[in-house]
Structure formats: C-alpha cells, structure tokens
N, CA, C and O atoms as a printed pandas DataFrame, in Angstrom:
     atom_number atom_name residue_name chain_id  residue_number  x_coord  y_coord  z_coord
0              1         N          UNK        A               1  -20.288    6.277  -17.297
1              2        CA          UNK        A               1  -20.259    5.377  -16.138
2              3         C          UNK        A               1  -21.547    5.571  -15.342
3              4         O          UNK        A               1  -21.964    6.700  -15.083
4              5         N          UNK        A               2  -22.167    4.469  -14.959
5              6        CA          UNK        A               2  -23.430    4.553  -14.241
6              7         C          UNK        A               2  -23.225    5.093  -12.828
7              8         O          UNK        A               2  -22.132    5.032  -12.266
8              9         N          UNK        A               3  -24.307    5.621  -12.280
9             10        CA          UNK        A               3  -24.285    6.181  -10.918
10            11         C          UNK        A               3  -23.882    5.102   -9.915
11            12         O          UNK        A               3  -23.145    5.378   -8.967
12            13         N          UNK        A               4  -24.354    3.893  -10.117
13            14        CA          UNK        A               4  -24.040    2.779   -9.227
14            15         C          UNK        A               4  -22.551    2.459   -9.251
15            16         O          UNK        A               4  -21.950    2.216   -8.204
16            17         N          UNK        A               5  -21.941    2.459  -10.459
17            18        CA          UNK        A               5  -20.507    2.203  -10.591
18            19         C          UNK        A               5  -19.682    3.322   -9.977
19            20         O          UNK        A               5  -18.642    3.072   -9.368
20            21         N          UNK        A               6  -20.150    4.566  -10.138
21            22        CA          UNK        A               6  -19.453    5.708   -9.544
22            23         C          UNK        A               6  -19.460    5.607   -8.022
23            24         O          UNK        A               6  -18.446    5.857   -7.371
24            25         N          UNK        A               7  -20.610    5.239   -7.461
25            26        CA          UNK        A               7  -20.711    5.092   -6.004
26            27         C          UNK        A               7  -19.835    3.956   -5.499
27            28         O          UNK        A               7  -19.213    4.066   -4.443
28            29         N          UNK        A               8  -19.790    2.864   -6.255
29            30        CA          UNK        A               8  -18.945    1.732   -5.870
30            31         C          UNK        A               8  -17.478    2.127   -5.887
31            32         O          UNK        A               8  -16.725    1.762   -4.984
32            33         N          UNK        A               9  -17.067    2.868   -6.906
33            34        CA          UNK        A               9  -15.671    3.325   -7.015
34            35         C          UNK        A               9  -15.317    4.271   -5.872
35            36         O          UNK        A               9  -14.231    4.169   -5.300
36            37         N          UNK        A              10  -16.224    5.194   -5.531
37            38        CA          UNK        A              10  -16.000    6.100   -4.401
38            39         C          UNK        A              10  -15.829    5.313   -3.113
39            40         O          UNK        A              10  -14.957    5.620   -2.301
40            41         N          UNK        A              11  -16.663    4.299   -2.929
41            42        CA          UNK        A              11  -16.579    3.458   -1.731
42            43         C          UNK        A              11  -15.232    2.730   -1.680
43            44         O          UNK        A              11  -14.630    2.626   -0.611
44            45         N          UNK        A              12  -14.752    2.224   -2.824
45            46        CA          UNK        A              12  -13.450    1.553   -2.880
46            47         C          UNK        A              12  -12.324    2.509   -2.504
47            48         O          UNK        A              12  -11.411    2.137   -1.767
48            49         N          UNK        A              13  -12.388    3.740   -3.007
49            50        CA          UNK        A              13  -11.358    4.739   -2.709
50            51         C          UNK        A              13  -11.359    5.075   -1.225
51            52         O          UNK        A              13  -10.300    5.142   -0.600
52            53         N          UNK        A              14  -12.539    5.286   -0.660
53            54        CA          UNK        A              14  -12.648    5.603    0.772
54            55         C          UNK        A              14  -12.124    4.440    1.611
55            56         O          UNK        A              14  -11.394    4.657    2.579
56            57         N          UNK        A              15  -12.485    3.216    1.252
57            58        CA          UNK        A              15  -11.998    2.042    1.989
58            59         C          UNK        A              15  -10.483    1.920    1.904
59            60         O          UNK        A              15   -9.836    1.543    2.881
60            61         N          UNK        A              16   -9.911    2.236    0.743
61            62        CA          UNK        A              16   -8.459    2.180    0.588
62            63         C          UNK        A              16   -7.778    3.215    1.476
63            64         O          UNK        A              16   -6.798    2.912    2.156
64            65         N          UNK        A              17   -8.299    4.426    1.464
65            66        CA          UNK        A              17   -7.720    5.476    2.308
66            67         C          UNK        A              17   -7.826    5.094    3.782
67            68         O          UNK        A              17   -6.872    5.263    4.541
68            69         N          UNK        A              18   -8.976    4.583    4.181
69            70        CA          UNK        A              18   -9.170    4.195    5.589
70            71         C          UNK        A              18   -8.201    3.072    5.984
71            72         O          UNK        A              18   -7.618    3.116    7.067
72            73         N          UNK        A              19   -8.029    2.086    5.131
73            74        CA          UNK        A              19   -7.093    1.000    5.422
74            75         C          UNK        A              19   -5.668    1.501    5.548
75            76         O          UNK        A              19   -4.940    1.096    6.454
76            77         N          UNK        A              20   -5.268    2.381    4.643
77            78        CA          UNK        A              20   -3.930    2.972    4.661
78            79         C          UNK        A              20   -3.716    3.716    5.985
79            80         O          UNK        A              20   -2.685    3.555    6.637
80            81         N          UNK        A              21   -4.693    4.524    6.367
81            82        CA          UNK        A              21   -4.568    5.304    7.601
82            83         C          UNK        A              21   -4.647    4.426    8.850
83            84         O          UNK        A              21   -4.065    4.768    9.879
84            85         N          UNK        A              22   -5.351    3.312    8.773
85            86        CA          UNK        A              22   -5.398    2.387    9.920
86            87         C          UNK        A              22   -4.018    1.773   10.173
87            88         O          UNK        A              22   -3.660    1.502   11.320
88            89         N          UNK        A              23   -3.253    1.555    9.119
89            90        CA          UNK        A              23   -1.875    1.084    9.288
90            91         C          UNK        A              23   -1.094    2.128   10.089
91            92         O          UNK        A              23   -0.367    1.783   11.021
92            93         N          UNK        A              24   -1.245    3.405    9.723
93            94        CA          UNK        A              24   -0.558    4.475   10.453
94            95         C          UNK        A              24   -1.038    4.562   11.904
95            96         O          UNK        A              24   -0.238    4.803   12.808
96            97         N          UNK        A              25   -2.322    4.371   12.127
97            98        CA          UNK        A              25   -2.866    4.418   13.489
98            99         C          UNK        A              25   -2.228    3.327   14.346
99           100         O          UNK        A              25   -1.838    3.569   15.488
100          101         N          UNK        A              26   -2.130    2.144   13.788
101          102        CA          UNK        A              26   -1.514    1.024   14.496
102          103         C          UNK        A              26   -0.042    1.318   14.797
103          104         O          UNK        A              26    0.445    1.021   15.888
104          105         N          UNK        A              27    0.657    1.898   13.829
105          106        CA          UNK        A              27    2.068    2.249   14.035
106          107         C          UNK        A              27    2.204    3.269   15.151
107          108         O          UNK        A              27    3.085    3.155   16.003
108          109         N          UNK        A              28    1.335    4.259   15.144
109          110        CA          UNK        A              28    1.363    5.329   16.141
110          111         C          UNK        A              28    1.095    4.798   17.542
111          112         O          UNK        A              28    1.711    5.248   18.508
112          113         N          UNK        A              29    0.185    3.850   17.651
113          114        CA          UNK        A              29   -0.148    3.280   18.959
114          115         C          UNK        A              29    1.015    2.510   19.564
115          116         O          UNK        A              29    1.128    2.420   20.787
116          117         N          UNK        A              30    1.878    1.955   18.728
117          118        CA          UNK        A              30    3.036    1.193   19.222
118          119         C          UNK        A              30    4.206    2.077   19.616
119          120         O          UNK        A              30    5.119    1.634   20.313
120          121         N          UNK        A              31    4.182    3.321   19.174
121          122        CA          UNK        A              31    5.291    4.243   19.458
122          123         C          UNK        A              31    5.154    4.874   20.830
123          124         O          UNK        A              31    4.048    5.136   21.303
124          125         N          UNK        A              32    6.271    5.109   21.449
125          126        CA          UNK        A              32    6.280    5.770   22.750
126          127         C          UNK        A              32    6.539    7.277   22.600
127          128         O          UNK        A              32    6.282    8.051   23.522
128          129         N          UNK        A              33    7.043    7.678   21.445
129          130        CA          UNK        A              33    7.363    9.091   21.222
130          131         C          UNK        A              33    6.563    9.616   20.037
131          132         O          UNK        A              33    6.104    8.846   19.193
132          133         N          UNK        A              34    6.403   10.926   19.983
133          134        CA          UNK        A              34    5.710   11.546   18.859
134          135         C          UNK        A              34    6.597   11.474   17.624
135          136         O          UNK        A              34    7.821   11.569   17.712
136          137         N          UNK        A              35    5.967   11.307   16.493
137          138        CA          UNK        A              35    6.709   11.105   15.250
138          139         C          UNK        A              35    5.949   11.784   14.119
139          140         O          UNK        A              35    4.719   11.753   14.088
140          141         N          UNK        A              36    6.666   12.388   13.203
141          142        CA          UNK        A              36    5.996   12.959   12.033
142          143         C          UNK        A              36    6.654   12.418   10.770
143          144         O          UNK        A              36    7.866   12.210   10.711
144          145         N          UNK        A              37    5.824   12.201    9.777
145          146        CA          UNK        A              37    6.298   11.654    8.503
146          147         C          UNK        A              37    6.999   12.733    7.688
147          148         O          UNK        A              37    6.751   13.923    7.884
148          149         N          UNK        A              38    7.880   12.319    6.768
149          150        CA          UNK        A              38    8.510   13.301    5.876
150          151         C          UNK        A              38    7.463   13.925    4.957
151          152         O          UNK        A              38    6.374   13.380    4.779
152          153         N          UNK        A              39    7.799   15.054    4.387
153          154        CA          UNK        A              39    6.886   15.759    3.490
154          155         C          UNK        A              39    6.629   14.939    2.225
155          156         O          UNK        A              39    7.568   14.416    1.625
156          157         N          UNK        A              40    5.368   14.827    1.818
157          158        CA          UNK        A              40    5.041   14.119    0.571
158          159         C          UNK        A              40    5.616   14.798   -0.674
159          160         O          UNK        A              40    5.656   14.193   -1.746
160          161         N          UNK        A              41    6.060   16.046   -0.538
161          162        CA          UNK        A              41    6.640   16.728   -1.703
162          163         C          UNK        A              41    8.032   16.192   -2.034
163          164         O          UNK        A              41    8.514   16.365   -3.153
164          165         N          UNK        A              42    8.678   15.544   -1.066
165          166        CA          UNK        A              42    9.962   14.876   -1.312
166          167         C          UNK        A              42    9.642   13.400   -1.558
167          168         O          UNK        A              42    9.741   12.571   -0.654
168          169         N          UNK        A              43    9.263   13.095   -2.782
169          170        CA          UNK        A              43    8.743   11.770   -3.135
170          171         C          UNK        A              43    9.670   10.638   -2.719
171          172         O          UNK        A              43    9.214    9.653   -2.138
172          173         N          UNK        A              44   10.954   10.757   -3.002
173          174        CA          UNK        A              44   11.906    9.690   -2.679
174          175         C          UNK        A              44   11.937    9.430   -1.169
175          176         O          UNK        A              44   11.833    8.285   -0.727
176          177         N          UNK        A              45   12.078   10.486   -0.397
177          178        CA          UNK        A              45   12.150   10.347    1.054
178          179         C          UNK        A              45   10.819    9.835    1.621
179          180         O          UNK        A              45   10.802    8.992    2.518
180          181         N          UNK        A              46    9.721   10.348    1.093
181          182        CA          UNK        A              46    8.384    9.965    1.563
182          183         C          UNK        A              46    8.114    8.484    1.294
183          184         O          UNK        A              46    7.713    7.748    2.197
184          185         N          UNK        A              47    8.333    8.052    0.058
185          186        CA          UNK        A              47    8.055    6.650   -0.293
186          187         C          UNK        A              47    9.037    5.678    0.359
187          188         O          UNK        A              47    8.737    4.491    0.489
188          189         N          UNK        A              48   10.210    6.170    0.772
189          190        CA          UNK        A              48   11.213    5.314    1.411
190          191         C          UNK        A              48   11.028    5.217    2.922
191          192         O          UNK        A              48   11.639    4.366    3.569
192          193         N          UNK        A              49   10.191    6.081    3.483
193          194        CA          UNK        A              49    9.941    6.060    4.922
194          195         C          UNK        A              49    9.318    4.721    5.324
195          196         O          UNK        A              49    8.375    4.258    4.683
196          197         N          UNK        A              50    9.841    4.102    6.381
197          198        CA          UNK        A              50    9.383    2.756    6.763
198          199         C          UNK        A              50    7.887    2.686    7.065
199          200         O          UNK        A              50    7.237    1.695    6.734
200          201         N          UNK        A              51    7.338    3.726    7.690
201          202        CA          UNK        A              51    5.895    3.723    7.964
202          203         C          UNK        A              51    5.092    3.794    6.671
203          204         O          UNK        A              51    4.069    3.124    6.530
204          205         N          UNK        A              52    5.557    4.607    5.734
205          206        CA          UNK        A              52    4.860    4.722    4.453
206          207         C          UNK        A              52    5.015    3.448    3.628
207          208         O          UNK        A              52    4.103    3.068    2.893
208          209         N          UNK        A              53    6.153    2.795    3.745
209          210        CA          UNK        A              53    6.343    1.523    3.033
210          211         C          UNK        A              53    5.250    0.543    3.454
211          212         O          UNK        A              53    4.626   -0.098    2.608
212          213         N          UNK        A              54    5.024    0.430    4.748
213          214        CA          UNK        A              54    3.979   -0.491    5.227
214          215         C          UNK        A              54    2.590   -0.064    4.744
215          216         O          UNK        A              54    1.814   -0.888    4.260
216          217         N          UNK        A              55    2.289    1.224    4.879
217          218        CA          UNK        A              55    0.952    1.706    4.521
218          219         C          UNK        A              55    0.707    1.636    3.014
219          220         O          UNK        A              55   -0.356    1.194    2.578
220          221         N          UNK        A              56    1.683    2.069    2.221
221          222        CA          UNK        A              56    1.506    1.996    0.769
222          223         C          UNK        A              56    1.526    0.547    0.275
223          224         O          UNK        A              56    0.867    0.228   -0.715
224          225         N          UNK        A              57    2.260   -0.319    0.940
225          226        CA          UNK        A              57    2.235   -1.737    0.581
226          227         C          UNK        A              57    0.837   -2.296    0.773
227          228         O          UNK        A              57    0.355   -3.086   -0.039
228          229         N          UNK        A              58    0.189   -1.878    1.859
229          230        CA          UNK        A              58   -1.203   -2.305    2.090
230          231         C          UNK        A              58   -2.087   -1.807    0.954
231          232         O          UNK        A              58   -2.904   -2.557    0.422
232          233         N          UNK        A              59   -1.920   -0.526    0.582
233          234        CA          UNK        A              59   -2.730    0.047   -0.499
234          235         C          UNK        A              59   -2.516   -0.700   -1.812
235          236         O          UNK        A              59   -3.468   -0.992   -2.536
236          237         N          UNK        A              60   -1.252   -1.006   -2.109
237          238        CA          UNK        A              60   -0.939   -1.742   -3.339
238          239         C          UNK        A              60   -1.578   -3.127   -3.295
239          240         O          UNK        A              60   -2.231   -3.542   -4.253
240          241         N          UNK        A              61   -1.394   -3.837   -2.196
241          242        CA          UNK        A              61   -1.958   -5.185   -2.061
242          243         C          UNK        A              61   -3.478   -5.141   -2.195
243          244         O          UNK        A              61   -4.072   -5.994   -2.854
244          245         N          UNK        A              62   -4.091   -4.167   -1.582
245          246        CA          UNK        A              62   -5.542   -4.023   -1.650
246          247         C          UNK        A              62   -5.997   -3.814   -3.099
247          248         O          UNK        A              62   -6.977   -4.409   -3.546
248          249         N          UNK        A              63   -5.282   -2.974   -3.810
249          250        CA          UNK        A              63   -5.637   -2.676   -5.191
250          251         C          UNK        A              63   -5.443   -3.873   -6.123
251          252         O          UNK        A              63   -6.331   -4.202   -6.910
252          253         N          UNK        A              64   -4.284   -4.519   -6.031
253          254        CA          UNK        A              64   -4.002   -5.615   -6.974
254          255         C          UNK        A              64   -4.747   -6.900   -6.620
255          256         O          UNK        A              64   -4.782   -7.832   -7.423
256          257         N          UNK        A              65   -5.339   -6.961   -5.436
257          258        CA          UNK        A              65   -6.038   -8.191   -5.041
258          259         C          UNK        A              65   -7.436   -8.294   -5.639
259          260         O          UNK        A              65   -8.059   -9.354   -5.584
260          261         N          UNK        A              66   -7.923   -7.217   -6.199
261          262        CA          UNK        A              66   -9.275   -7.239   -6.777
262          263         C          UNK        A              66   -9.298   -8.152   -8.001
263          264         O          UNK        A              66   -8.534   -7.961   -8.948
264          265         N          UNK        A              67  -10.173   -9.131   -7.966
265          266        CA          UNK        A              67  -10.335  -10.037   -9.092
266          267         C          UNK        A              67   -9.300  -11.149   -9.180
267          268         O          UNK        A              67   -9.186  -11.810  -10.212
268          269         N          UNK        A              68   -8.543  -11.360   -8.104
269          270        CA          UNK        A              68   -7.519  -12.411   -8.109
270          271         C          UNK        A              68   -8.006  -13.645   -7.346
271          272         O          UNK        A              68   -8.876  -13.569   -6.478
272          273         N          UNK        A              69   -7.411  -14.776   -7.706
273          274        CA          UNK        A              69   -7.723  -16.027   -7.023
274          275         C          UNK        A              69   -6.605  -16.493   -6.110
275          276         O          UNK        A              69   -6.805  -17.391   -5.293
276          277         N          UNK        A              70   -5.422  -15.888   -6.241
277          278        CA          UNK        A              70   -4.280  -16.312   -5.435
278          279         C          UNK        A              70   -3.274  -15.176   -5.309
279          280         O          UNK        A              70   -3.345  -14.184   -6.035
280          281         N          UNK        A              71   -2.347  -15.331   -4.389
281          282        CA          UNK        A              71   -1.288  -14.342   -4.214
282          283         C          UNK        A              71   -0.497  -14.219   -5.513
283          284         O          UNK        A              71   -0.218  -13.114   -5.979
284          285         N          UNK        A              72   -0.139  -15.364   -6.089
285          286        CA          UNK        A              72    0.645  -15.378   -7.327
286          287         C          UNK        A              72   -0.088  -14.637   -8.449
287          288         O          UNK        A              72    0.522  -13.883   -9.207
288          289         N          UNK        A              73   -1.383  -14.858   -8.544
289          290        CA          UNK        A              73   -2.219  -14.197   -9.541
290          291         C          UNK        A              73   -2.181  -12.675   -9.348
291          292         O          UNK        A              73   -2.078  -11.924  -10.318
292          293         N          UNK        A              74   -2.264  -12.233   -8.105
293          294        CA          UNK        A              74   -2.230  -10.793   -7.797
294          295         C          UNK        A              74   -0.876  -10.181   -8.131
295          296         O          UNK        A              74   -0.809   -9.084   -8.684
296          297         N          UNK        A              75    0.187  -10.876   -7.803
297          298        CA          UNK        A              75    1.532  -10.339   -8.014
298          299         C          UNK        A              75    1.829  -10.080   -9.491
299          300         O          UNK        A              75    2.686   -9.260   -9.819
300          301         N          UNK        A              76    1.130  -10.769  -10.367
301          302        CA          UNK        A              76    1.299  -10.523  -11.813
302          303         C          UNK        A              76    0.841   -9.116  -12.188
303          304         O          UNK        A              76    1.296   -8.553  -13.183
304          305         N          UNK        A              77   -0.063   -8.552  -11.386
305          306        CA          UNK        A              77   -0.601   -7.215  -11.671
306          307         C          UNK        A              77    0.259   -6.101  -11.071
307          308         O          UNK        A              77    0.008   -4.922  -11.324
308          309         N          UNK        A              78    1.264   -6.465  -10.283
309          310        CA          UNK        A              78    2.075   -5.477   -9.576
310          311         C          UNK        A              78    2.716   -4.462  -10.521
311          312         O          UNK        A              78    2.682   -3.260  -10.259
312          313         N          UNK        A              79    3.297   -4.942  -11.616
313          314        CA          UNK        A              79    4.066   -4.051  -12.502
314          315         C          UNK        A              79    3.226   -2.943  -13.137
315          316         O          UNK        A              79    3.787   -1.970  -13.640
316          317         N          UNK        A              80    1.899   -3.064  -13.129
317          318        CA          UNK        A              80    1.042   -2.028  -13.707
318          319         C          UNK        A              80    0.402   -1.131  -12.639
319          320         O          UNK        A              80   -0.354   -0.219  -12.974
320          321         N          UNK        A              81    0.694   -1.379  -11.382
321          322        CA          UNK        A              81    0.123   -0.578  -10.295
322          323         C          UNK        A              81    0.808    0.793  -10.237
323          324         O          UNK        A              81    2.036    0.876  -10.246
324          325         N          UNK        A              82    0.015    1.858  -10.179
325          326        CA          UNK        A              82    0.557    3.221  -10.231
326          327         C          UNK        A              82    1.478    3.533   -9.050
327          328         O          UNK        A              82    2.519    4.166   -9.226
328          329         N          UNK        A              83    1.103    3.099   -7.867
329          330        CA          UNK        A              83    1.964    3.363   -6.700
330          331         C          UNK        A              83    3.281    2.617   -6.866
331          332         O          UNK        A              83    4.348    3.175   -6.609
332          333         N          UNK        A              84    3.214    1.363   -7.293
333          334        CA          UNK        A              84    4.427    0.567   -7.479
334          335         C          UNK        A              84    5.348    1.201   -8.519
335          336         O          UNK        A              84    6.568    1.202   -8.358
336          337         N          UNK        A              85    4.760    1.738   -9.584
337          338        CA          UNK        A              85    5.552    2.409  -10.628
338          339         C          UNK        A              85    6.318    3.582  -10.009
339          340         O          UNK        A              85    7.490    3.791  -10.324
340          341         N          UNK        A              86    5.656    4.351   -9.125
341          342        CA          UNK        A              86    6.337    5.456   -8.424
342          343         C          UNK        A              86    7.438    4.943   -7.502
343          344         O          UNK        A              86    8.514    5.536   -7.426
344          345         N          UNK        A              87    7.173    3.853   -6.810
345          346        CA          UNK        A              87    8.176    3.261   -5.919
346          347         C          UNK        A              87    9.400    2.847   -6.728
347          348         O          UNK        A              87   10.526    3.163   -6.342
348          349         N          UNK        A              88    9.202    2.152   -7.834
349          350        CA          UNK        A              88   10.323    1.705   -8.671
350          351         C          UNK        A              88   11.131    2.888   -9.184
351          352         O          UNK        A              88   12.356    2.809   -9.284
352          353         N          UNK        A              89   10.454    3.981   -9.507
353          354        CA          UNK        A              89   11.107    5.160  -10.067
354          355         C          UNK        A              89   11.894    5.935   -8.994
355          356         O          UNK        A              89   12.917    6.546   -9.303
356          357         N          UNK        A              90   11.425    5.912   -7.742
357          358        CA          UNK        A              90   11.981    6.786   -6.714
358          359         C          UNK        A              90   12.761    6.096   -5.599
359          360         O          UNK        A              90   13.441    6.772   -4.827
360          361         N          UNK        A              91   12.683    4.782   -5.494
361          362        CA          UNK        A              91   13.295    4.095   -4.352
362          363         C          UNK        A              91   14.383    3.118   -4.781
363          364         O          UNK        A              91   14.335    2.548   -5.871
364          365         N          UNK        A              92   15.356    2.941   -3.909
365          366        CA          UNK        A              92   16.434    1.999   -4.192
366          367         C          UNK        A              92   15.925    0.556   -4.076
367          368         O          UNK        A              92   14.810    0.313   -3.617
368          369         N          UNK        A              93   16.754   -0.379   -4.496
369          370        CA          UNK        A              93   16.357   -1.794   -4.535
370          371         C          UNK        A              93   16.029   -2.330   -3.141
371          372         O          UNK        A              93   15.122   -3.150   -2.996
372          373         N          UNK        A              94   16.745   -1.883   -2.127
373          374        CA          UNK        A              94   16.481   -2.332   -0.757
374          375         C          UNK        A              94   15.064   -1.932   -0.326
375          376         O          UNK        A              94   14.346   -2.724    0.283
376          377         N          UNK        A              95   14.675   -0.704   -0.648
377          378        CA          UNK        A              95   13.336   -0.233   -0.302
378          379         C          UNK        A              95   12.291   -0.959   -1.145
379          380         O          UNK        A              95   11.235   -1.328   -0.633
380          381         N          UNK        A              96   12.570   -1.167   -2.421
381          382        CA          UNK        A              96   11.645   -1.917   -3.282
382          383         C          UNK        A              96   11.414   -3.320   -2.725
383          384         O          UNK        A              96   10.289   -3.820   -2.730
384          385         N          UNK        A              97   12.473   -3.943   -2.251
385          386        CA          UNK        A              97   12.341   -5.285   -1.675
386          387         C          UNK        A              97   11.518   -5.274   -0.389
387          388         O          UNK        A              97   10.777   -6.217   -0.110
388          389         N          UNK        A              98   11.654   -4.198    0.394
389          390        CA          UNK        A              98   10.841   -4.063    1.607
390          391         C          UNK        A              98    9.362   -3.962    1.217
391          392         O          UNK        A              98    8.506   -4.580    1.850
392          393         N          UNK        A              99    9.069   -3.183    0.173
393          394        CA          UNK        A              99    7.694   -3.092   -0.330
394          395         C          UNK        A              99    7.197   -4.483   -0.740
395          396         O          UNK        A              99    6.103   -4.896   -0.356
396          397         N          UNK        A             100    8.003   -5.194   -1.516
397          398        CA          UNK        A             100    7.588   -6.520   -1.993
398          399         C          UNK        A             100    7.270   -7.446   -0.828
399          400         O          UNK        A             100    6.300   -8.202   -0.871
400          401         N          UNK        A             101    8.093   -7.381    0.212
401          402        CA          UNK        A             101    7.872   -8.226    1.386
402          403         C          UNK        A             101    6.505   -7.937    2.003
403          404         O          UNK        A             101    5.723   -8.853    2.256
404          405         N          UNK        A             102    6.223   -6.654    2.243
405          406        CA          UNK        A             102    4.948   -6.300    2.869
406          407         C          UNK        A             102    3.767   -6.556    1.944
407          408         O          UNK        A             102    2.717   -7.006    2.401
408          409         N          UNK        A             103    3.917   -6.283    0.665
409          410        CA          UNK        A             103    2.837   -6.568   -0.287
410          411         C          UNK        A             103    2.498   -8.055   -0.224
411          412         O          UNK        A             103    1.331   -8.437   -0.146
412          413         N          UNK        A             104    3.531   -8.880   -0.259
413          414        CA          UNK        A             104    3.329  -10.325   -0.208
414          415         C          UNK        A             104    2.623  -10.726    1.090
415          416         O          UNK        A             104    1.679  -11.515    1.064
416          417         N          UNK        A             105    3.075  -10.187    2.216
417          418        CA          UNK        A             105    2.466  -10.535    3.508
418          419         C          UNK        A             105    1.008  -10.092    3.580
419          420         O          UNK        A             105    0.160  -10.834    4.077
420          421         N          UNK        A             106    0.709   -8.888    3.090
421          422        CA          UNK        A             106   -0.682   -8.413    3.096
422          423         C          UNK        A             106   -1.550   -9.265    2.181
423          424         O          UNK        A             106   -2.690   -9.575    2.527
424          425         N          UNK        A             107   -1.031   -9.648    1.021
425          426        CA          UNK        A             107   -1.791  -10.516    0.117
426          427         C          UNK        A             107   -2.015  -11.892    0.744
427          428         O          UNK        A             107   -3.111  -12.450    0.686
428          429         N          UNK        A             108   -0.969  -12.413    1.331
429          430        CA          UNK        A             108   -1.073  -13.721    1.987
430          431         C          UNK        A             108   -2.165  -13.673    3.051
431          432         O          UNK        A             108   -2.969  -14.598    3.163
432          433         N          UNK        A             109   -2.189  -12.614    3.816
433          434        CA          UNK        A             109   -3.204  -12.438    4.865
434          435         C          UNK        A             109   -4.603  -12.383    4.270
435          436         O          UNK        A             109   -5.531  -12.979    4.818
436          437         N          UNK        A             110   -4.765  -11.680    3.162
437          438        CA          UNK        A             110   -6.096  -11.579    2.511
438          439         C          UNK        A             110   -6.591  -12.949    2.063
439          440         O          UNK        A             110   -7.777  -13.252    2.195
440          441         N          UNK        A             111   -5.707  -13.769    1.541
441          442        CA          UNK        A             111   -6.140  -15.066    1.009
442          443         C          UNK        A             111   -6.269  -16.152    2.068
443          444         O          UNK        A             111   -6.779  -17.236    1.785
444          445         N          UNK        A             112   -5.814  -15.875    3.277
445          446        CA          UNK        A             112   -5.970  -16.847    4.356
446          447         C          UNK        A             112   -7.278  -16.648    5.097
447          448         O          UNK        A             112   -7.651  -17.469    5.935
448          449         N          UNK        A             113   -7.975  -15.569    4.795
449          450        CA          UNK        A             113   -9.255  -15.283    5.480
450          451         C          UNK        A             113  -10.402  -15.954    4.814
451          452         O          UNK        A             113  -11.541  -15.818    5.260
C-alpha cells in the first residue's frame, strides 16, 4: 500500500473517531446530570446502550456511505459492515431496529447536503 493511501486511511479513521465522539459530546451537552457509559467489555450491554446506538450508527453510516450514490445504495452494504455484524450478534431485534433507524437518518442527512 502506498504512503499516500496509508495517510488517507489514517485520516479516514481519525475522522470516524472524531465524528463518533462528537455525537457523545452533543449527548453530554444536553444532559443535566453526569452519566457514564457501560463497560465496553460487556459487548451486549455496551452496544445496546442508547448513546452508543446513536454514535455507532453514525460510524456505520459514515463507513457504508463511501462510494454510494444514494441511501438505498449504501444500505446494501450494511450486512458486510463489521460493527453491524457485532450488533446483529449481540443485540435484540428492538435494538437492531433502533440502529437501523439512526443509520437511515444519518445517511439521509449525508445525501441531503
């Protein structure tokens, strides 16, 4: 892999992390009380947490939107996304549907810009 491609990939990873954390920052600003997320070592509980659902949905939408022309086009790539695979494996259908809702909304927002 060329140095230029490696740098581009690093930049994509950093941008993804920053976007994910900006979702958490926004959530924190709306809260009146201090809040801490569940431990990431408890995968089911962590991925089912409502704040993480929003943030990971953003990460998924960001990842699957690369190279797409429409929301529908992006959603076809969902089943191969690594985070989504973990969500399907660890979360109940209600939580999976919450992810789908936010993924769709984040994708819709990307394509309206």
